[in-house]
């Protein structure tokens, strides 16, 4: 593994090779020195080493080109930098960041709490019995919001799924072509009902169903299913493609029903 963050020399070598790749074949050592923050003499020495190592080839006066081996080295080094950045942002900073949770019981600042997802919302409970824990940054009464940081572990969450109920377009009969009873039965039981399209909204109203939202059904359904909810999306047939595209993009399981 090429660890370009291991020391200053390795990092400078990486940066100079990147500069050559960006500027090749006409390479100004003075411009590289200004960008990297070293002397022109230092750049010359680094380039000489890169040529000796087979990562750069000299084509003439002030003309250099990165070799295939140099390109491979850059890819490897760039992967190391990306993995380190992912570690910093995904592990270190996420653990230090603060998020809001709903307190299931009274919580005191500094108390260790167990984290969970209930009805699609983040909850914090006193104690550290669960697989995911954090530390409360505020006092909170049961049912109020509490700040949490210093996250450890992974919350257990079984993804939900989406049932997409197609409603005919008005040109082919619209909501009149689907049974109110069928719509009512389909929408009875899931955690969340969403709708999009005039015909779909009317079908819900005629069946005595009140959708949580009447637009952006695909995005809302996908987000809810990722939080473990079972969702029914009542959708005018002209909008089905947009809804299923949103579900596929997030990898949510779904089925399509025709009325």
Coordinates of N, CA, C and O in Angstrom, one line a residue, residues 20-188:
X20 N 2.5 17.0 -12.4 CA 3.1 16.6 -13.7 C 2.0 16.1 -14.6 O 1.9 16.4 -15.8
X21 N 1.1 15.2 -14.1 CA 0.0 14.6 -14.8 C -0.9 15.7 -15.4 O -1.4 15.6 -16.5
X22 N -1.2 16.7 -14.6 CA -2.0 17.8 -15.0 C -1.4 18.7 -16.1 O -2.1 19.2 -17.0
X23 N -0.1 18.9 -16.1 CA 0.6 19.8 -16.9 C 1.3 19.2 -18.1 O 1.7 19.9 -19.1
X24 N 1.4 17.9 -18.1 CA 2.2 17.2 -19.2 C 1.7 17.5 -20.6 O 0.5 17.8 -20.8
X25 N 2.7 17.6 -21.5 CA 4.1 17.3 -21.4 C 5.0 18.5 -21.0 O 6.1 18.3 -20.6
X26 N 4.4 19.7 -21.2 CA 5.2 20.9 -20.9 C 5.1 21.2 -19.4 O 4.0 21.5 -18.9
X27 N 6.2 21.0 -18.7 CA 6.1 21.0 -17.2 C 7.0 22.2 -16.7 O 8.2 22.1 -17.0
X28 N 6.5 23.1 -16.0 CA 7.3 24.2 -15.4 C 7.5 23.9 -14.0 O 6.6 23.8 -13.2
X29 N 8.8 23.6 -13.7 CA 9.1 23.3 -12.3 C 8.9 24.4 -11.4 O 8.5 24.2 -10.2
X30 N 9.0 25.7 -11.9 CA 8.7 26.8 -11.0 C 7.3 26.9 -10.6 O 6.9 27.2 -9.5
X31 N 6.4 26.7 -11.6 CA 5.0 26.7 -11.3 C 4.6 25.6 -10.3 O 3.8 25.8 -9.4
X32 N 5.2 24.4 -10.5 CA 4.9 23.3 -9.6 C 5.4 23.7 -8.2 O 4.7 23.4 -7.2
X33 N 6.6 24.3 -8.1 CA 7.1 24.7 -6.8 C 6.2 25.7 -6.1 O 5.9 25.6 -4.9
X34 N 5.6 26.6 -6.8 CA 4.7 27.6 -6.2 C 3.4 26.9 -5.7 O 2.9 27.2 -4.6
X35 N 2.9 26.0 -6.5 CA 1.6 25.3 -6.1 C 1.8 24.3 -4.9 O 1.0 24.2 -4.1
X36 N 3.0 23.7 -4.9 CA 3.2 22.7 -3.9 C 3.8 23.3 -2.6 O 3.6 22.8 -1.5
X37 N 4.5 24.4 -2.8 CA 5.1 25.1 -1.6 C 6.4 24.6 -1.2 O 6.8 24.6 -0.1
X38 N 7.2 24.2 -2.3 CA 8.6 23.8 -2.1 C 9.5 24.6 -3.0 O 8.9 25.4 -3.9
X39 N 10.8 24.5 -3.0 CA 11.7 25.2 -3.9 C 11.7 24.5 -5.2 O 11.4 23.3 -5.4
X40 N 12.1 25.3 -6.2 CA 12.3 24.7 -7.6 C 13.4 23.6 -7.5 O 13.3 22.6 -8.2
X41 N 14.4 23.8 -6.7 CA 15.5 22.8 -6.6 C 14.9 21.5 -6.0 O 15.2 20.4 -6.5
X42 N 14.0 21.6 -5.1 CA 13.4 20.4 -4.5 C 12.5 19.7 -5.5 O 12.5 18.5 -5.6
X43 N 11.7 20.5 -6.3 CA 10.9 19.9 -7.4 C 11.8 19.1 -8.4 O 11.5 18.0 -8.8
X44 N 13.0 19.7 -8.7 CA 13.9 19.0 -9.6 C 14.4 17.7 -9.1 O 14.4 16.7 -9.8
X45 N 14.7 17.7 -7.8 CA 15.1 16.4 -7.2 C 14.0 15.4 -7.1 O 14.3 14.2 -7.4
X46 N 12.8 15.8 -6.8 CA 11.7 14.9 -6.8 C 11.4 14.3 -8.2 O 11.2 13.1 -8.3
X47 N 11.5 15.1 -9.2 CA 11.2 14.7 -10.6 C 12.3 13.7 -11.0 O 12.0 12.6 -11.6
X48 N 13.6 13.9 -10.6 CA 14.7 13.0 -10.9 C 14.4 11.6 -10.3 O 14.6 10.6 -10.9
X49 N 13.9 11.6 -9.0 CA 13.6 10.4 -8.4 C 12.4 9.7 -9.1 O 12.5 8.4 -9.2
X50 N 11.4 10.4 -9.5 CA 10.3 9.8 -10.1 C 10.7 9.2 -11.5 O 10.2 8.2 -11.9
X51 N 11.6 9.9 -12.2 CA 12.1 9.3 -13.4 C 12.9 8.0 -13.1 O 12.7 7.0 -13.8
X52 N 13.8 8.0 -12.1 CA 14.6 6.9 -11.7 C 13.7 5.7 -11.3 O 14.0 4.5 -11.6
X53 N 12.5 6.0 -10.7 CA 11.6 4.9 -10.3 C 10.7 4.5 -11.4 O 9.8 3.6 -11.1
X54 N 10.8 5.1 -12.5 CA 10.0 4.6 -13.7 C 8.5 5.2 -13.6 O 7.7 4.7 -14.4
X55 N 8.3 6.2 -12.8 CA 6.9 6.7 -12.7 C 6.7 7.9 -13.7 O 5.6 8.3 -14.0
X56 N 7.9 8.5 -14.1 CA 7.8 9.6 -15.0 C 8.9 9.4 -16.1 O 10.0 8.8 -15.8
X57 N 8.7 9.8 -17.3 CA 9.7 9.7 -18.3 C 9.9 11.1 -18.9 O 9.0 11.9 -19.1
X58 N 11.2 11.4 -19.2 CA 11.6 12.7 -19.7 C 11.6 12.6 -21.2 O 12.2 11.7 -21.8
X59 N 10.9 13.6 -21.9 CA 10.8 13.6 -23.3 C 11.6 14.7 -24.0 O 11.7 14.9 -25.2
X60 N 12.2 15.6 -23.1 CA 13.0 16.7 -23.6 C 13.2 17.7 -22.6 O 12.7 17.5 -21.4
X61 N 13.7 18.9 -22.9 CA 13.9 19.9 -21.9 C 12.5 20.4 -21.4 O 11.7 20.8 -22.2
X62 N 12.3 20.3 -20.1 CA 11.1 20.7 -19.4 C 9.9 20.0 -20.0 O 8.8 20.5 -19.9
X63 N 10.1 18.8 -20.5 CA 9.0 18.0 -21.0 C 9.0 16.6 -20.4 O 10.0 15.9 -20.5
X64 N 7.9 16.3 -19.6 CA 7.8 15.1 -18.9 C 6.4 14.5 -19.1 O 5.5 15.2 -19.4
X65 N 6.4 13.2 -18.9 CA 5.1 12.5 -19.0 C 5.0 11.4 -18.0 O 6.0 10.6 -17.8
X66 N 3.9 11.2 -17.4 CA 3.7 10.2 -16.4 C 3.5 8.8 -17.1 O 2.8 8.7 -18.1
X67 N 4.3 7.8 -16.7 CA 4.2 6.5 -17.3 C 3.0 5.7 -16.9 O 2.3 6.2 -16.0
X68 N 2.8 4.6 -17.5 CA 1.7 3.7 -17.1 C 1.9 3.3 -15.6 O 0.9 3.2 -14.9
X69 N 3.1 3.0 -15.2 CA 3.4 2.7 -13.8 C 3.1 3.9 -12.9 O 2.6 3.7 -11.8
X70 N 3.4 5.1 -13.4 CA 3.0 6.3 -12.6 C 1.5 6.4 -12.4 O 1.1 6.8 -11.3
X71 N 0.8 6.2 -13.5 CA -0.7 6.3 -13.4 C -1.2 5.3 -12.4 O -2.1 5.6 -11.6
X72 N -0.7 4.0 -12.4 CA -1.1 3.0 -11.5 C -0.8 3.4 -10.1 O -1.6 3.3 -9.1
X73 N 0.4 4.0 -9.9 CA 0.8 4.5 -8.5 C -0.1 5.6 -8.0 O -0.5 5.6 -6.9
X74 N -0.5 6.5 -8.9 CA -1.4 7.6 -8.6 C -2.8 7.0 -8.2 O -3.4 7.5 -7.2
X75 N -3.3 6.1 -8.9 CA -4.6 5.5 -8.6 C -4.5 4.8 -7.2 O -5.4 5.0 -6.4
X76 N -3.4 4.1 -6.9 CA -3.3 3.5 -5.6 C -3.2 4.5 -4.5 O -3.9 4.4 -3.4
X77 N -2.4 5.5 -4.7 CA -2.2 6.6 -3.7 C -3.5 7.3 -3.5 O -3.9 7.7 -2.4
X78 N -4.2 7.6 -4.6 CA -5.5 8.3 -4.5 C -6.5 7.5 -3.7 O -7.4 8.1 -3.0
X79 N -6.5 6.2 -3.9 CA -7.4 5.3 -3.2 C -7.1 5.4 -1.7 O -8.0 5.4 -0.8
X80 N -5.8 5.5 -1.3 CA -5.5 5.6 0.1 C -6.0 6.9 0.7 O -6.5 6.9 1.8
X81 N -5.8 8.0 -0.1 CA -6.3 9.2 0.4 C -7.8 9.2 0.6 O -8.4 9.7 1.5
X82 N -8.5 8.6 -0.4 CA -10.0 8.6 -0.4 C -10.5 7.7 0.8 O -11.4 8.1 1.5
X83 N -9.8 6.6 1.1 CA -10.2 5.8 2.2 C -10.0 6.5 3.5 O -10.8 6.4 4.4
X84 N -8.9 7.2 3.6 CA -8.6 8.0 4.8 C -9.7 9.1 5.0 O -10.2 9.3 6.1
X85 N -10.0 9.8 3.9 CA -11.1 10.8 4.0 C -12.4 10.2 4.4 O -13.2 10.8 5.2
X86 N -12.7 9.0 3.8 CA -14.0 8.3 4.2 C -14.0 8.0 5.7 O -15.0 8.1 6.4
X87 N -12.8 7.5 6.2 CA -12.7 7.2 7.6 C -12.9 8.4 8.5 O -13.7 8.4 9.5
X88 N -12.4 9.6 8.1 CA -12.5 10.8 8.8 C -13.9 11.3 8.9 O -14.5 11.6 9.9
X89 N -14.6 11.3 7.7 CA -15.9 11.8 7.6 C -17.0 10.8 8.1 O -17.9 11.2 8.7
X90 N -16.7 9.5 7.8 CA -17.7 8.5 8.1 C -17.6 8.0 9.5 O -18.6 7.6 10.1
X91 N -16.4 7.9 10.1 CA -16.2 7.3 11.4 C -15.9 8.4 12.5 O -16.6 8.5 13.5
X92 N -14.9 9.2 12.2 CA -14.5 10.1 13.2 C -15.5 11.3 13.4 O -16.0 11.5 14.5
X93 N -15.8 12.0 12.3 CA -16.7 13.2 12.4 C -18.1 12.8 12.7 O -18.8 13.5 13.5
X94 N -18.6 11.7 12.1 CA -19.9 11.2 12.4 C -20.1 10.9 13.9 O -21.1 11.2 14.6
X95 N -19.0 10.3 14.5 CA -19.1 10.0 15.9 C -19.1 11.2 16.8 O -19.6 11.2 17.9
X96 N -18.5 12.3 16.3 CA -18.4 13.5 17.0 C -19.6 14.4 16.8 O -19.8 15.4 17.6
X97 N -20.3 14.2 15.7 CA -21.4 15.1 15.4 C -22.6 14.9 16.4 O -22.6 13.9 17.1
X98 N -23.5 15.8 16.4 CA -24.6 15.8 17.3 C -25.9 15.6 16.5 O -26.1 16.3 15.5
X99 N -26.8 14.8 16.9 CA -28.1 14.6 16.2 C -29.2 14.6 17.2 O -29.0 14.3 18.4
X100 N -30.4 14.9 16.7 CA -31.6 15.0 17.6 C -32.3 13.6 17.6 O -32.5 13.0 16.6
X101 N -32.7 13.2 18.8 CA -33.5 12.0 19.0 C -34.7 12.3 19.9 O -34.7 13.3 20.6
X102 N -35.7 11.4 19.9 CA -36.8 11.6 20.8 C -36.5 10.8 22.0 O -36.2 9.6 21.9
X103 N -36.6 11.4 23.2 CA -36.4 10.7 24.4 C -37.6 9.8 24.8 O -38.7 10.3 24.9
X104 N -37.3 8.5 25.0 CA -38.4 7.7 25.4 C -38.7 7.8 26.9 O -39.8 7.5 27.4
X105 N -37.7 8.2 27.7 CA -37.9 8.5 29.1 C -37.1 9.7 29.5 O -36.3 10.2 28.6
X106 N -37.1 10.2 30.7 CA -36.3 11.3 31.1 C -34.9 11.0 31.0 O -34.4 9.8 31.4
X107 N -34.1 11.9 30.5 CA -32.6 11.6 30.2 C -31.9 12.8 30.7 O -32.3 14.0 30.6
X108 N -30.7 12.6 31.3 CA -29.8 13.6 31.8 C -28.6 13.8 30.9 O -28.1 12.8 30.3
X109 N -28.1 15.0 30.8 CA -27.0 15.3 30.0 C -25.8 14.4 30.5 O -25.6 14.3 31.7
X110 N -25.1 13.9 29.5 CA -23.9 13.0 29.9 C -24.3 11.6 30.1 O -23.4 10.7 30.2
X111 N -25.6 11.2 30.1 CA -26.0 9.9 30.3 C -25.9 9.0 29.0 O -26.1 9.5 27.9
X112 N -25.4 7.8 29.1 CA -25.4 6.9 28.0 C -26.8 6.4 27.6 O -27.5 6.1 28.5
X113 N -27.1 6.5 26.3 CA -28.4 6.1 25.9 C -28.3 5.1 24.8 O -27.4 5.0 24.0
X114 N -29.4 4.3 24.7 CA -29.5 3.3 23.6 C -30.3 3.9 22.5 O -31.4 4.5 22.8
X115 N -29.9 3.7 21.3 CA -30.5 4.3 20.1 C -31.3 3.3 19.3 O -30.9 2.2 19.2
X116 N -32.5 3.8 18.8 CA -33.3 2.9 18.0 C -34.2 3.7 17.1 O -34.2 5.0 17.2
X117 N -34.8 3.0 16.1 CA -35.7 3.7 15.2 C -37.1 3.1 15.5 O -37.3 1.9 15.4
X118 N -38.0 4.0 15.8 CA -39.4 3.6 16.1 C -40.3 4.4 15.2 O -40.2 5.7 15.2
X119 N -41.2 3.7 14.4 CA -42.1 4.4 13.6 C -41.4 5.4 12.6 O -41.9 6.5 12.3
X120 N -40.2 5.0 12.2 CA -39.4 5.8 11.3 C -38.7 7.0 11.9 O -38.0 7.7 11.2
X121 N -38.7 7.1 13.2 CA -38.0 8.3 13.9 C -37.0 7.8 14.9 O -37.1 6.7 15.4
X122 N -35.9 8.6 15.0 CA -34.8 8.2 15.9 C -35.3 8.4 17.4 O -35.8 9.5 17.7
X123 N -35.0 7.4 18.2 CA -35.4 7.5 19.6 C -34.1 7.1 20.5 O -33.3 6.3 20.1
X124 N -34.1 7.7 21.7 CA -33.0 7.4 22.6 C -33.6 7.0 23.9 O -34.6 7.7 24.4
X125 N -33.1 6.0 24.5 CA -33.6 5.4 25.8 C -32.5 5.4 26.8 O -31.3 5.0 26.4
X126 N -32.7 5.7 28.1 CA -31.6 5.6 29.1 C -31.0 4.2 29.1 O -31.7 3.2 29.0
X127 N -29.7 4.1 29.3 CA -29.1 2.8 29.4 C -28.3 2.5 28.2 O -28.3 3.2 27.2
X128 N -27.5 1.4 28.2 CA -26.7 1.0 27.1 C -26.9 -0.5 26.8 O -25.9 -1.2 26.5
X129 N -28.2 -0.9 26.8 CA -28.4 -2.4 26.5 C -28.4 -2.7 25.0 O -28.2 -3.8 24.6
X130 N -28.7 -1.7 24.2 CA -28.9 -2.0 22.7 C -27.6 -2.1 22.0 O -26.5 -1.8 22.5
X131 N -27.7 -2.5 20.7 CA -26.5 -2.6 19.9 C -25.9 -1.2 19.4 O -24.7 -1.2 19.0
X132 N -26.6 -0.2 19.6 CA -26.2 1.2 19.2 C -26.4 2.1 20.4 O -27.5 2.2 21.0
X133 N -25.3 2.8 20.8 CA -25.4 3.7 21.9 C -24.8 5.1 21.6 O -24.2 5.3 20.5
X134 N -25.1 6.1 22.4 CA -24.6 7.4 22.3 C -24.6 8.0 23.7 O -24.9 7.4 24.7
X135 N -24.2 9.3 23.7 CA -24.1 10.1 24.9 C -25.0 11.3 24.8 O -24.8 12.1 23.8
X136 N -25.9 11.5 25.7 CA -26.8 12.7 25.7 C -26.0 14.0 25.9 O -25.2 14.1 26.8
X137 N -26.3 15.0 25.1 CA -25.7 16.3 25.2 C -26.6 17.3 25.9 O -26.2 18.4 26.2
X138 N -27.8 16.9 26.2 CA -28.8 17.8 26.8 C -29.6 17.0 27.8 O -29.7 15.8 27.7
X139 N -30.2 17.7 28.7 CA -31.3 17.1 29.5 C -32.6 17.0 28.7 O -32.8 17.8 27.8
X140 N -33.4 16.0 28.9 CA -34.7 15.9 28.2 C -35.7 15.2 29.0 O -35.4 14.2 29.7
X141 N -36.9 15.6 28.9 CA -38.0 14.9 29.4 C -38.6 13.9 28.4 O -38.3 14.1 27.2
X142 N -39.3 12.9 28.9 CA -39.8 11.9 28.0 C -40.7 12.5 26.9 O -41.5 13.4 27.2
X143 N -40.5 12.2 25.6 CA -41.3 12.7 24.5 C -40.7 14.0 23.9 O -41.2 14.4 22.9
X144 N -39.6 14.5 24.5 CA -39.0 15.7 23.9 C -37.7 15.3 23.2 O -37.3 14.2 23.2
X145 N -37.2 16.3 22.5 CA -36.0 16.1 21.7 C -34.7 16.2 22.6 O -34.7 17.0 23.5
X146 N -33.8 15.3 22.3 CA -32.5 15.2 23.1 C -31.4 15.2 22.1 O -31.4 14.4 21.1
X147 N -30.3 15.9 22.4 CA -29.1 15.8 21.6 C -28.3 14.6 22.0 O -28.2 14.3 23.1
X148 N -27.7 14.0 20.9 CA -26.9 12.8 21.2 C -25.6 12.8 20.3 O -25.7 13.3 19.2
X149 N -24.5 12.4 20.9 CA -23.2 12.4 20.2 C -22.5 11.1 20.7 O -23.0 10.3 21.4
X150 N -21.2 11.0 20.2 CA -20.3 9.9 20.6 C -21.0 8.5 20.3 O -21.1 7.6 21.1
X151 N -21.4 8.4 19.0 CA -22.2 7.2 18.6 C -21.2 6.0 18.5 O -20.1 6.0 18.0
X152 N -21.8 4.8 18.9 CA -21.1 3.6 18.8 C -22.1 2.5 18.4 O -23.2 2.5 18.8
X153 N -21.6 1.5 17.6 CA -22.4 0.4 17.2 C -23.3 0.8 16.0 O -23.2 1.9 15.4
X154 N -24.2 -0.1 15.7 CA -25.1 0.0 14.6 C -26.5 -0.3 15.0 O -26.8 -1.3 15.6
X155 N -27.5 0.6 14.7 CA -28.9 0.4 15.0 C -29.4 -0.8 14.2 O -29.2 -0.8 13.0
X156 N -30.2 -1.6 14.9 CA -30.8 -2.7 14.2 C -32.1 -2.2 13.5 O -32.9 -1.6 14.2
X157 N -32.2 -2.4 12.2 CA -33.3 -1.8 11.5 C -33.7 -2.7 10.3 O -32.8 -3.0 9.4
X158 N -34.9 -3.3 10.3 CA -35.3 -4.1 9.2 C -36.0 -3.2 8.2 O -37.0 -2.6 8.5
X159 N -35.5 -3.1 7.0 CA -36.0 -2.2 6.0 C -37.5 -2.6 5.7 O -37.9 -3.8 5.7
X160 N -38.3 -1.6 5.4 CA -39.7 -1.8 5.0 C -39.8 -2.0 3.5 O -38.8 -2.2 2.8
X161 N -41.0 -2.0 3.0 CA -41.2 -2.2 1.6 C -42.4 -1.3 1.1 O -43.1 -0.7 2.0
X162 N -42.6 -1.2 -0.2 CA -43.6 -0.3 -0.7 C -44.5 -1.0 -1.6 O -44.1 -1.8 -2.5
X163 N -45.8 -0.8 -1.5 CA -46.8 -1.3 -2.4 C -47.3 -0.1 -3.2 O -47.8 0.9 -2.7
X164 N -47.1 -0.2 -4.5 CA -47.5 0.9 -5.4 C -48.9 0.5 -6.1 O -49.0 -0.5 -6.8
X165 N -49.9 1.2 -5.7 CA -51.3 1.0 -6.3 C -51.5 1.9 -7.4 O -51.6 3.1 -7.2
X166 N -51.7 1.3 -8.6 CA -51.9 2.1 -9.8 C -53.4 2.6 -9.9 O -54.3 1.7 -9.7
X167 N -53.6 3.8 -10.2 CA -55.0 4.3 -10.5 C -55.0 4.8 -11.9 O -54.2 5.5 -12.4
X168 N -56.1 4.4 -12.7 CA -56.2 4.7 -14.1 C -56.2 6.2 -14.3 O -56.6 7.0 -13.4
X169 N -55.7 6.7 -15.4 CA -55.7 8.1 -15.8 C -57.1 8.5 -16.1 O -58.0 7.6 -16.5
X170 N -57.4 9.8 -16.0 CA -58.8 10.3 -16.2 C -59.3 9.9 -17.7 O -60.4 9.7 -17.9
X171 N -58.3 9.9 -18.6 CA -58.7 9.6 -20.0 C -59.3 8.2 -20.2 O -59.9 7.9 -21.2
X172 N -59.0 7.3 -19.2 CA -59.5 5.9 -19.3 C -60.4 5.7 -18.1 O -60.6 4.5 -17.7
X173 N -61.0 6.7 -17.5 CA -62.0 6.5 -16.5 C -61.6 7.0 -15.1 O -62.4 7.3 -14.3
X174 N -60.3 7.2 -14.9 CA -59.8 7.8 -13.6 C -60.2 7.0 -12.4 O -60.3 5.7 -12.4
X175 N -60.5 7.7 -11.3 CA -60.8 7.0 -10.1 C -62.1 6.2 -10.1 O -62.3 5.3 -9.3
X176 N -62.9 6.5 -11.1 CA -64.2 5.8 -11.2 C -64.0 4.3 -11.6 O -64.9 3.5 -11.5
X177 N -62.8 4.0 -12.2 CA -62.5 2.7 -12.7 C -62.0 1.8 -11.6 O -61.6 0.6 -11.9
X178 N -61.8 2.2 -10.4 CA -61.2 1.4 -9.3 C -62.2 1.3 -8.2 O -62.8 2.3 -7.8
X179 N -62.3 0.2 -7.5 CA -63.2 0.0 -6.4 C -62.7 0.7 -5.2 O -61.5 0.6 -4.8
X180 N -63.6 1.5 -4.6 CA -63.3 2.2 -3.3 C -62.9 1.1 -2.2 O -62.0 1.4 -1.4
X181 N -63.6 0.0 -2.2 CA -63.3 -1.0 -1.3 C -61.8 -1.6 -1.4 O -61.1 -1.8 -0.5
X182 N -61.4 -1.7 -2.7 CA -60.1 -2.2 -3.0 C -59.0 -1.2 -2.5 O -58.0 -1.6 -1.9
X183 N -59.3 0.0 -2.8 CA -58.3 1.1 -2.3 C -58.3 1.1 -0.8 O -57.2 1.2 -0.2
X184 N -59.5 1.0 -0.1 CA -59.5 1.0 1.3 C -58.8 -0.1 1.9 O -58.0 0.0 2.9
X185 N -59.0 -1.3 1.4 CA -58.4 -2.5 1.9 C -56.8 -2.5 1.7 O -56.1 -2.9 2.6
X186 N -56.4 -2.0 0.6 CA -55.0 -1.9 0.3 C -54.3 -0.9 1.3 O -53.1 -1.1 1.7
X187 N -55.0 0.2 1.6 CA -54.4 1.2 2.4 C -54.6 1.0 3.9 O -54.2 1.8 4.7
X188 N -55.3 -0.1 4.2 CA -55.6 -0.4 5.6 C -54.5 -1.3 6.2 O -54.4 -2.5 5.8

